[in-house]
Every structure is written in structure tokens, then in C-alpha cells.
mmCIF file of C-alpha atoms in Angstrom:
data_model
loop_
_atom_site.group_PDB
_atom_site.id
_atom_site.type_symbol
_atom_site.label_atom_id
_atom_site.label_comp_id
_atom_site.label_asym_id
_atom_site.label_seq_id
_atom_site.Cartn_x
_atom_site.Cartn_y
_atom_site.Cartn_z
ATOM 1 C CA MET A 1 5.059 -20.929 29.999
ATOM 2 C CA THR A 2 1.479 -20.373 29.140
ATOM 3 C CA PHE A 3 -0.135 -17.286 27.544
ATOM 4 C CA ASP A 4 -1.523 -15.882 30.866
ATOM 5 C CA THR A 5 1.702 -15.850 32.612
ATOM 6 C CA ILE A 6 3.887 -13.984 30.055
ATOM 7 C CA LYS A 7 5.434 -10.674 31.034
ATOM 8 C CA LEU A 8 4.873 -8.149 28.537
ATOM 9 C CA ASP A 9 7.283 -4.954 28.086
ATOM 10 C CA LYS A 10 8.241 -2.463 25.800
ATOM 11 C CA GLY A 11 11.166 -4.567 24.763
ATOM 12 C CA LEU A 12 8.849 -6.698 22.407
ATOM 13 C CA TYR A 13 8.402 -3.728 20.271
ATOM 14 C CA THR A 14 12.183 -3.130 19.763
ATOM 15 C CA SER A 15 12.682 -6.719 18.135
ATOM 16 C CA ASP A 16 13.573 -6.775 14.577
ATOM 17 C CA LYS A 17 10.695 -9.170 14.162
ATOM 18 C CA GLY A 18 8.196 -6.827 15.350
ATOM 19 C CA PHE A 19 5.710 -7.256 18.363
ATOM 20 C CA THR A 20 3.437 -10.149 17.410
ATOM 21 C CA SER A 21 6.221 -12.057 15.945
ATOM 22 C CA SER A 22 8.221 -11.772 19.110
ATOM 23 C CA LEU A 23 5.188 -12.682 20.966
ATOM 24 C CA GLU A 24 4.603 -15.703 18.842
ATOM 25 C CA ALA A 25 8.096 -16.725 19.356
ATOM 26 C CA ILE A 26 7.438 -16.797 23.219
ATOM 27 C CA ASP A 27 3.844 -18.524 23.000
ATOM 28 C CA PRO A 28 3.681 -20.327 19.618
ATOM 29 C CA SER A 29 0.232 -20.736 18.145
ATOM 30 C CA GLU A 30 0.703 -24.252 17.114
ATOM 31 C CA ASN A 31 0.774 -25.192 21.029
ATOM 32 C CA TYR A 32 -2.928 -24.383 20.934
ATOM 33 C CA LYS A 33 -4.141 -26.670 18.226
ATOM 34 C CA GLY A 34 -7.354 -28.739 19.132
ATOM 35 C CA THR A 35 -8.040 -26.182 21.971
ATOM 36 C CA GLU A 36 -10.685 -23.437 22.407
ATOM 37 C CA LEU A 37 -7.735 -20.789 21.584
ATOM 38 C CA GLU A 38 -7.069 -22.526 18.316
ATOM 39 C CA GLY A 39 -7.202 -19.775 15.370
ATOM 40 C CA LEU A 40 -5.993 -17.021 17.724
ATOM 41 C CA ASP A 41 -2.529 -15.501 17.260
ATOM 42 C CA ALA A 42 -0.473 -14.663 20.097
ATOM 43 C CA TYR A 43 -1.621 -10.942 20.606
ATOM 44 C CA GLU A 44 -5.424 -11.998 20.242
ATOM 45 C CA ARG A 45 -4.689 -14.690 23.185
ATOM 46 C CA GLN A 46 -3.323 -11.810 25.318
ATOM 47 C CA LEU A 47 -6.631 -9.856 24.593
ATOM 48 C CA LYS A 48 -8.370 -12.684 25.878
ATOM 49 C CA ARG A 49 -6.076 -13.040 28.922
ATOM 50 C CA PHE A 50 -7.066 -9.486 29.955
ATOM 51 C CA ASP A 51 -10.827 -9.740 28.721
ATOM 52 C CA ILE A 52 -10.353 -6.897 26.446
ATOM 53 C CA LYS A 53 -12.973 -6.647 23.732
ATOM 54 C CA VAL A 54 -11.886 -4.541 20.675
ATOM 55 C CA LYS A 55 -14.966 -4.971 18.414
ATOM 56 C CA GLY A 56 -18.656 -4.918 18.358
ATOM 57 C CA PRO A 57 -21.149 -2.672 20.249
ATOM 58 C CA LYS A 58 -20.056 -4.239 23.623
ATOM 59 C CA SER A 59 -16.208 -3.365 23.093
ATOM 60 C CA ASP A 60 -14.576 -1.968 26.066
ATOM 61 C CA PRO A 61 -13.239 1.533 26.778
ATOM 62 C CA ILE A 62 -9.622 2.541 25.917
ATOM 63 C CA SER A 63 -9.169 2.609 29.766
ATOM 64 C CA LYS A 64 -9.445 -1.262 29.825
ATOM 65 C CA PHE A 65 -5.927 -1.328 28.405
ATOM 66 C CA PHE A 66 -4.453 0.493 31.011
ATOM 67 C CA GLN A 67 -5.639 -1.522 33.941
ATOM 68 C CA THR A 68 -2.258 -3.086 34.636
ATOM 69 C CA SER A 69 1.147 -2.470 33.232
ATOM 70 C CA ASP A 70 1.201 -5.645 31.166
ATOM 71 C CA SER A 71 -2.033 -4.879 29.326
ATOM 72 C CA ALA A 72 -0.891 -1.295 28.418
ATOM 73 C CA VAL A 73 1.709 -2.798 26.352
ATOM 74 C CA LEU A 74 -0.969 -4.251 24.122
ATOM 75 C CA PHE A 75 -2.284 -0.845 23.104
ATOM 76 C CA PRO A 76 0.256 0.206 20.602
ATOM 77 C CA GLU A 77 -0.390 -3.062 18.813
ATOM 78 C CA PHE A 78 -4.125 -2.422 18.699
ATOM 79 C CA ILE A 79 -3.471 1.053 17.014
ATOM 80 C CA THR A 80 -1.103 -0.679 14.518
ATOM 81 C CA ARG A 81 -3.461 -3.278 13.584
ATOM 82 C CA SER A 82 -6.241 -0.958 13.248
ATOM 83 C CA VAL A 83 -4.481 1.370 10.840
ATOM 84 C CA ALA A 84 -2.787 -1.457 9.040
ATOM 85 C CA THR A 85 -6.046 -2.808 8.299
ATOM 86 C CA VAL A 86 -6.384 -0.039 5.725
ATOM 87 C CA VAL A 87 -2.887 0.384 4.840
ATOM 88 C CA THR A 88 -2.231 -3.215 4.016
ATOM 89 C CA SER A 89 -5.614 -4.674 2.584
ATOM 90 C CA LYS A 90 -7.384 -1.404 1.217
ATOM 91 C CA ASN A 91 -4.187 0.420 -0.345
ATOM 92 C CA VAL A 92 -4.891 1.123 -4.082
ATOM 93 C CA VAL A 93 -1.077 1.237 -4.506
ATOM 94 C CA ASP A 94 -1.036 -2.454 -4.322
ATOM 95 C CA GLU A 95 -2.932 -2.519 -7.693
ATOM 96 C CA LEU A 96 0.044 -0.619 -9.286
ATOM 97 C CA ILE A 97 3.088 -2.298 -7.968
ATOM 98 C CA ALA A 98 5.083 -5.296 -9.494
ATOM 99 C CA THR A 99 6.744 -5.957 -6.333
ATOM 100 C CA THR A 100 7.417 -4.795 -2.733
ATOM 101 C CA THR A 101 11.127 -4.436 -1.161
ATOM 102 C CA ASN A 102 11.544 -4.155 2.414
ATOM 103 C CA VAL A 103 14.562 -2.136 3.676
ATOM 104 C CA ASP A 104 16.020 -1.283 6.980
ATOM 105 C CA SER A 105 17.943 1.739 5.770
ATOM 106 C CA MET A 106 17.147 4.886 4.082
ATOM 107 C CA ASP A 107 20.206 4.403 1.682
ATOM 108 C CA TYR A 108 18.778 2.165 -0.950
ATOM 109 C CA ARG A 109 19.417 2.068 -4.647
ATOM 110 C CA SER A 110 17.187 -0.020 -6.731
ATOM 111 C CA VAL A 111 18.056 -1.558 -10.287
ATOM 112 C CA GLN A 112 16.723 -0.757 -13.816
ATOM 113 C CA CYS A 113 15.987 -3.235 -16.486
ATOM 114 C CA GLU A 114 16.667 -2.478 -20.205
ATOM 115 C CA ALA A 115 13.378 -3.091 -22.101
ATOM 116 C CA ILE A 116 13.475 -5.641 -24.793
ATOM 117 C CA GLU A 117 12.259 -3.953 -27.812
ATOM 118 C CA PRO A 118 9.639 -5.347 -30.253
ATOM 119 C CA ASP A 119 12.083 -4.759 -33.272
ATOM 120 C CA ASN A 120 14.512 -7.068 -31.712
ATOM 121 C CA ALA A 121 11.945 -10.132 -31.930
ATOM 122 C CA LYS A 122 13.474 -11.546 -34.820
ATOM 123 C CA GLN A 123 16.839 -11.958 -32.669
ATOM 124 C CA SER A 124 15.045 -14.251 -30.165
ATOM 125 C CA PHE A 125 15.827 -17.300 -32.273
ATOM 126 C CA ILE A 126 19.497 -18.015 -31.637
ATOM 127 C CA ASN A 127 21.421 -20.333 -34.040
ATOM 128 C CA GLU A 128 24.263 -22.654 -32.737
ATOM 129 C CA GLY A 129 27.464 -20.691 -32.115
ATOM 130 C CA THR A 130 25.838 -17.389 -32.662
ATOM 131 C CA PHE A 131 25.587 -14.176 -30.474
ATOM 132 C CA ILE A 132 23.022 -14.285 -27.837
ATOM 133 C CA PRO A 133 21.303 -10.794 -27.377
ATOM 134 C CA GLU A 134 22.006 -9.240 -23.996
ATOM 135 C CA THR A 135 19.542 -7.467 -21.543
ATOM 136 C CA SER A 136 21.192 -4.848 -19.199
ATOM 137 C CA ILE A 137 20.332 -4.591 -15.801
ATOM 138 C CA THR A 138 22.138 -1.793 -13.889
ATOM 139 C CA LEU A 139 21.896 0.062 -10.876
ATOM 140 C CA LYS A 140 19.963 3.327 -10.743
ATOM 141 C CA ASP A 141 22.107 6.531 -10.454
ATOM 142 C CA ARG A 142 20.315 7.785 -7.546
ATOM 143 C CA LEU A 143 19.034 6.671 -4.395
ATOM 144 C CA THR A 144 15.405 5.855 -3.812
ATOM 145 C CA THR A 145 13.615 8.849 -2.269
ATOM 146 C CA LEU A 146 11.622 7.597 0.758
ATOM 147 C CA LYS A 147 8.790 9.671 2.268
ATOM 148 C CA LYS A 148 7.317 9.561 5.580
ATOM 149 C CA SER A 149 3.451 10.038 5.876
ATOM 150 C CA GLY A 150 1.081 9.934 8.865
ATOM 151 C CA ARG A 151 -0.483 11.653 11.640
ATOM 152 C CA SER A 152 0.156 12.460 15.437
ATOM 153 C CA PHE A 153 -2.510 12.296 18.182
ATOM 154 C CA VAL A 154 -3.842 15.558 19.493
ATOM 155 C CA ALA A 155 -5.965 14.219 22.129
ATOM 156 C CA SER A 156 -5.056 13.575 25.561
ATOM 157 C CA TYR A 157 -5.659 10.269 27.337
ATOM 158 C CA GLU A 158 -7.944 11.777 29.940
ATOM 159 C CA ALA A 159 -10.158 12.952 26.761
ATOM 160 C CA ILE A 160 -10.386 9.618 25.285
ATOM 161 C CA LYS A 161 -10.120 7.123 27.834
ATOM 162 C CA SER A 162 -13.842 6.346 28.008
ATOM 163 C CA GLN A 163 -14.381 6.115 24.316
ATOM 164 C CA ARG A 164 -14.934 2.589 23.039
ATOM 165 C CA LEU A 165 -12.483 0.686 21.193
ATOM 166 C CA ASP A 166 -14.649 -0.130 18.336
ATOM 167 C CA LEU A 167 -15.214 3.681 17.559
ATOM 168 C CA PHE A 168 -11.674 4.629 18.465
ATOM 169 C CA SER A 169 -10.687 1.931 15.739
ATOM 170 C CA VAL A 170 -12.686 3.921 13.064
ATOM 171 C CA THR A 171 -10.799 7.109 13.854
ATOM 172 C CA LEU A 172 -7.505 5.163 13.286
ATOM 173 C CA LYS A 173 -8.594 3.757 9.926
ATOM 174 C CA GLN A 174 -8.871 7.406 8.893
ATOM 175 C CA ILE A 175 -5.246 7.847 9.575
ATOM 176 C CA GLY A 176 -4.755 4.707 7.420
ATOM 177 C CA ASN A 177 -6.702 6.265 4.423
ATOM 178 C CA TYR A 178 -4.549 9.332 4.618
ATOM 179 C CA ILE A 179 -1.338 7.219 4.450
ATOM 180 C CA ASN A 180 -2.880 5.481 1.335
ATOM 181 C CA THR A 181 -3.596 8.702 -0.398
ATOM 182 C CA CYS A 182 -0.081 9.905 0.378
ATOM 183 C CA GLN A 183 1.439 6.619 -0.975
ATOM 184 C CA LEU A 184 -0.690 7.065 -4.123
ATOM 185 C CA SER A 185 0.567 10.347 -4.817
ATOM 186 C CA GLN A 186 4.174 9.141 -4.577
ATOM 187 C CA ALA A 187 3.418 6.211 -6.985
ATOM 188 C CA VAL A 188 1.761 8.653 -9.656
ATOM 189 C CA GLU A 189 4.743 10.898 -9.249
ATOM 190 C CA VAL A 190 7.321 8.402 -10.030
ATOM 191 C CA LEU A 191 5.164 6.941 -12.899
ATOM 192 C CA ALA A 192 4.570 10.175 -14.531
ATOM 193 C CA GLU A 193 8.308 11.462 -14.150
ATOM 194 C CA ILE A 194 8.981 12.676 -17.775
ATOM 195 C CA GLY A 195 12.291 11.793 -19.215
ATOM 196 C CA THR A 196 12.586 8.210 -20.247
ATOM 197 C CA VAL A 197 8.891 7.452 -20.441
ATOM 198 C CA ASP A 198 7.307 7.579 -23.958
ATOM 199 C CA ILE A 199 4.727 10.319 -24.344
ATOM 200 C CA TYR A 200 1.365 9.719 -26.337
ATOM 201 C CA SER A 201 -0.292 12.908 -27.521
ATOM 202 C CA ILE A 202 -4.272 13.398 -26.870
ATOM 203 C CA GLU A 203 -5.616 15.871 -29.277
ATOM 204 C CA SER A 204 -8.638 16.827 -27.297
ATOM 205 C CA LYS A 205 -9.499 17.190 -23.703
ATOM 206 C CA SER A 206 -11.909 14.145 -23.987
ATOM 207 C CA ILE A 207 -10.157 10.677 -24.545
ATOM 208 C CA SER A 208 -11.481 8.699 -27.251
ATOM 209 C CA TYR A 209 -11.862 4.796 -27.965
ATOM 210 C CA LYS A 210 -9.186 5.209 -30.679
ATOM 211 C CA ASP A 211 -6.854 6.536 -27.999
ATOM 212 C CA PHE A 212 -7.382 3.271 -26.177
ATOM 213 C CA ILE A 213 -6.542 1.555 -29.362
ATOM 214 C CA ASP A 214 -3.391 3.289 -29.752
ATOM 215 C CA ILE A 215 -2.209 2.804 -26.110
ATOM 216 C CA TYR A 216 -2.892 -0.885 -26.424
ATOM 217 C CA THR A 217 -0.459 -1.059 -29.328
ATOM 218 C CA ALA A 218 1.971 1.399 -28.213
ATOM 219 C CA LEU A 219 2.674 -0.639 -24.798
ATOM 220 C CA ALA A 220 3.575 -3.699 -26.875
ATOM 221 C CA PRO A 221 5.061 -5.905 -25.926
ATOM 222 C CA TYR A 222 4.004 -5.040 -22.358
ATOM 223 C CA GLU A 223 0.333 -5.495 -21.449
ATOM 224 C CA PHE A 224 -2.063 -2.569 -21.191
ATOM 225 C CA ASN A 225 -3.772 -3.305 -17.877
ATOM 226 C CA THR A 226 -3.647 -0.297 -15.612
ATOM 227 C CA VAL A 227 -4.712 3.433 -16.070
ATOM 228 C CA ILE A 228 -4.323 6.340 -13.769
ATOM 229 C CA ALA A 229 -6.472 9.417 -14.285
ATOM 230 C CA GLU A 230 -7.213 12.369 -12.464
ATOM 231 C CA THR A 231 -10.803 13.628 -12.170
ATOM 232 C CA ASP A 232 -11.874 15.449 -15.604
ATOM 233 C CA LYS A 233 -10.019 12.617 -17.557
ATOM 234 C CA PHE A 234 -11.564 9.856 -15.212
ATOM 235 C CA ASN A 235 -14.822 11.389 -16.000
ATOM 236 C CA SER A 236 -14.215 11.361 -19.541
ATOM 237 C CA ILE A 237 -13.239 7.749 -19.725
ATOM 238 C CA LEU A 238 -16.457 6.732 -17.953
ATOM 239 C CA SER A 239 -18.338 8.667 -20.439
ATOM 240 C CA LEU A 240 -17.271 6.771 -23.371
ATOM 241 C CA ASP A 241 -20.039 4.652 -25.124
ATOM 242 C CA GLU A 242 -18.004 1.609 -24.910
ATOM 243 C CA PHE A 243 -18.538 1.743 -20.896
ATOM 244 C CA ARG A 244 -22.237 1.310 -21.464
ATOM 245 C CA ASP A 245 -21.620 -2.127 -22.738
ATOM 246 C CA GLY A 246 -24.019 -4.521 -20.672
ATOM 247 C CA ALA A 247 -21.169 -6.858 -19.421
ATOM 248 C CA ALA A 248 -18.899 -3.914 -18.289
ATOM 249 C CA GLY A 249 -21.955 -2.322 -16.503
ATOM 250 C CA LEU A 250 -22.844 -5.625 -14.801
ATOM 251 C CA ASN A 251 -19.087 -6.082 -13.591
ATOM 252 C CA MET A 252 -19.068 -2.450 -12.379
ATOM 253 C CA HIS A 253 -22.256 -2.557 -10.381
ATOM 254 C CA ALA A 254 -21.448 -6.281 -9.011
ATOM 255 C CA THR A 255 -18.056 -5.693 -7.872
ATOM 256 C CA GLY A 256 -17.284 -2.021 -7.838
ATOM 257 C CA ASN A 257 -14.259 -2.572 -10.056
ATOM 258 C CA ILE A 258 -14.030 -0.069 -12.950
ATOM 259 C CA ILE A 259 -12.452 -1.869 -15.977
ATOM 260 C CA THR A 260 -11.906 -0.213 -19.452
ATOM 261 C CA PRO A 261 -13.091 -1.672 -22.679
ATOM 262 C CA TYR A 262 -9.751 -3.536 -23.023
ATOM 263 C CA GLY A 263 -9.654 -4.860 -19.456
ATOM 264 C CA ALA A 264 -7.328 -2.295 -17.972
ATOM 265 C CA LYS A 265 -7.803 -1.424 -14.356
ATOM 266 C CA LEU A 266 -8.947 2.368 -14.080
ATOM 267 C CA ILE A 267 -7.589 4.127 -10.997
ATOM 268 C CA HIS A 268 -8.856 7.406 -10.084
ATOM 269 C CA CYS A 269 -6.481 9.874 -8.206
ATOM 270 C CA GLN A 270 -7.157 13.398 -6.930
ATOM 271 C CA THR A 271 -3.420 14.884 -7.043
ATOM 272 C CA ASN A 272 -2.475 17.499 -9.677
ATOM 273 C CA LEU A 273 0.575 15.701 -10.503
ATOM 274 C CA LEU A 274 -0.696 14.736 -13.900
ATOM 275 C CA HIS A 275 -1.814 18.012 -14.864
ATOM 276 C CA ASN A 276 -5.017 16.405 -16.274
ATOM 277 C CA ASP A 277 -3.044 13.894 -18.272
ATOM 278 C CA ILE A 278 -3.081 10.117 -18.078
ATOM 279 C CA VAL A 279 -0.496 7.251 -17.388
ATOM 280 C CA ALA A 280 -1.026 3.866 -18.705
ATOM 281 C CA PHE A 281 1.125 1.015 -17.974
ATOM 282 C CA ASP A 282 1.803 -2.715 -17.188
ATOM 283 C CA LYS A 283 1.979 -3.297 -13.373
ATOM 284 C CA ASN A 284 3.804 -6.383 -13.692
ATOM 285 C CA TYR A 285 6.925 -4.388 -14.956
ATOM 286 C CA ALA A 286 6.552 -0.814 -14.086
ATOM 287 C CA LEU A 287 6.925 0.009 -10.533
ATOM 288 C CA GLU A 288 8.703 -1.138 -7.303
ATOM 289 C CA LYS A 289 7.385 -0.365 -3.770
ATOM 290 C CA VAL A 290 10.283 0.173 -1.255
ATOM 291 C CA GLN A 291 8.993 -0.220 2.473
ATOM 292 C CA LEU A 292 11.317 1.079 5.553
ATOM 293 C CA GLY A 293 10.602 -0.955 8.491
ATOM 294 C CA ASN A 294 6.918 -1.922 9.347
ATOM 295 C CA ALA A 295 4.038 -1.329 7.190
ATOM 296 C CA VAL A 296 2.848 1.043 10.045
ATOM 297 C CA ASP A 297 5.136 2.528 12.737
ATOM 298 C CA VAL A 298 3.704 3.603 16.125
ATOM 299 C CA ASP A 299 5.306 5.503 19.144
ATOM 300 C CA TYR A 300 4.883 2.630 21.276
ATOM 301 C CA ASP A 301 6.697 3.988 24.123
ATOM 302 C CA LYS A 302 4.716 7.297 24.562
ATOM 303 C CA ILE A 303 1.515 5.469 24.023
ATOM 304 C CA ILE A 304 2.165 3.074 26.693
ATOM 305 C CA ASP A 305 3.153 6.035 29.046
ATOM 306 C CA ARG A 306 -0.339 7.682 27.947
ATOM 307 C CA GLN A 307 1.249 10.275 26.019
ATOM 308 C CA LEU A 308 -1.176 10.402 23.329
ATOM 309 C CA GLU A 309 -0.973 13.846 22.455
ATOM 310 C CA ARG A 310 2.750 13.467 21.474
ATOM 311 C CA ALA A 311 2.439 9.843 19.625
ATOM 312 C CA THR A 312 2.829 9.344 15.916
ATOM 313 C CA VAL A 313 1.429 6.804 13.406
ATOM 314 C CA THR A 314 3.726 6.893 10.279
ATOM 315 C CA SER A 315 4.654 4.860 7.299
ATOM 316 C CA THR A 316 7.781 5.373 5.130
ATOM 317 C CA VAL A 317 7.818 4.165 1.549
ATOM 318 C CA GLY A 318 9.461 5.026 -1.864
ATOM 319 C CA PHE A 319 8.786 3.932 -5.423
ATOM 320 C CA ASN A 320 11.042 3.064 -8.501
ATOM 321 C CA ARG A 321 10.205 2.682 -12.018
ATOM 322 C CA ILE A 322 11.770 -0.854 -13.156
ATOM 323 C CA VAL A 323 11.042 -0.932 -16.707
ATOM 324 C CA ASP A 324 10.562 2.685 -18.365
ATOM 325 C CA LYS A 325 9.099 1.234 -21.372
ATOM 326 C CA ALA A 326 6.280 -0.506 -19.457
ATOM 327 C CA VAL A 327 4.863 2.954 -18.797
ATOM 328 C CA LEU A 328 3.132 5.382 -21.268
ATOM 329 C CA TYR A 329 2.363 9.111 -20.413
ATOM 330 C CA LEU A 330 -0.648 10.413 -22.487
ATOM 331 C CA ALA A 331 -0.247 14.201 -22.572
ATOM 332 C CA GLU A 332 -2.913 16.606 -23.705
ATOM 333 C CA THR A 333 -1.821 18.829 -26.549
ATOM 334 C CA ALA A 334 -4.971 20.901 -27.273
#
């Protein structure tokens, strides 16, 4: 069977593998090495089969997908890839998490690891026949809260069928941005959950360089490598004289990455969850992302049937703190 004789149907979306993986199983890319189709995946070969151009000023209208029943099956994957381009490659949450766990059920209970305190460092040397110190790893006492975020289409097929796919892809990426914003809010909410997280008091509304020194030492033995701040505190940090250092300025202008004087990544969030406080942490130990199903889920059946006004694009995730001591909450006291 060659790529231009494959029968496409909705069943490819119902597989646990997902659409592209199911298509790859039928039409492996390795069969095309040394041909003009090398470098394309199974989905991209189908676009070529039906001569559908999805990028550039000469991209086809949306109606091109619906010329045949087979080509219509490709449209939900186009939507998925357009949104996933933002969700999977431009999601600031990826700069906050230590690991991602994929699950197939809403009932997921993570583990929590007991921190190894600096005071216990002297006990790290073990003599023959002596007790080996223990680190407790236990199940959390509650299930992970998974939340769905996304958008539904409100335009009818008739209204958008003549629109170019390149332009439509831009509007879909906006949904990806919205999903990213929702996931950032979830992550911040879990990181800033008061209880077992240590609190450091900031005596004024403006954070000082001394505060950064104290944060650095307070997080030890964990690394101070990430800071999340809402707008006022974010502006306060950027106003520090140390940020006007030549090397820091060159890095900021060259890469767009905002790094604190201690090398910690500075993340801006627009939520009100922090109440103008700050969270500092070690991203290597602090947070687990739990992903239900695919990174992006699309109502493929409705979209194939052109019922766009009732179709949805969503993502369902949750977050867990792994090691509480790897997180420090900075609260304003004045």
C-alpha cells in the first residue's frame, strides 16, 4: 500500500496512538528514504497527496480539505498541529517543570519526596555497620486536580471556507496561547500553595539585591534557578541596578531571556494568585506536570462533519509539587 491509496477515516483518531502515529503504522516514513518524499511524515505525505498547501501566501482555502471524504479527515489534524505548535514549543510552563507524566485517567495520585535537609549533611558519610539514613517517598494524600482549558469554534463552515489556511492557522495559535496562559495559572497556584512551603518575608514593596542573596542561601541545597513574579514585583526586579550590568543587558537584548543577577530565570505572570508576592524555586525538583491524553484534543468527528460552531480544542493538565523544600514563597510584610 502506498501513501496515495490509503483509505482515511475517523477511526485513525480513536486509536490510543493518535492520528499521526496510526497513519505512520500504515505508511512508515522509513519506506521513503532516498525518495523526494524523504523528510515528510505520514500526515505531510497525505497533504501532498491531495495537493493541500497549508503555509505561505499561496496557501489553499479551508474548503480544499473538504473536496473529498478522505481529505476531510486530515482537517482536525491540521487544527491540532496549529494549536500544538504553540502549546508544545512556546509554553513557558515547560521552563517550570521537572518532569511530565502522561496519564489516561482523571484518577492520578502522585508521589511526594521528603527533602534531604542541609543539617543532615554530616550524616552522609556512612561507616561500616552503621545506620544508613532514609529518605521517605510517599503517595500524596489526594488526587491530582486536572483542569481542562481551551476554546470552541463559533464560526460556521460557510463563513470560513474561503479563508486561507495560513491565516486560519494564526487564529488557531491564539487558542494555543490561551491554553498556555491557563496552564501557567495552574502551575503558579500549585507552587504558591501555602502550607508546607517555606515563607521568606520581604520588608518593602520593592525587592532588593539583598533579598536575592537571602533567597539563594535559603533554598540551599537546592538551586535558585527560577523566579515567578506578577507585574509590580516583576518591574521591581528589572529595576535593580544589577540588571543594568553590561553582560546581563547584552544577554537580554540578544536572546530575549531575562536572567536575574544569580542566573535564575525570571518569569512574568499576569494572574492575581500571588497577591503581588514572589515564588522562587529549583525547577529540577519542584513541579510535576500531569497530562491527560494528548497535548491538544480536538472534536475530530464534528470538524470532519463541518460542524465547526460546536467543535472544541482543549488540553487537560494538572500539577504537583514534588519536593516542597525546593520552593520558597516570598511574602510582602509591609
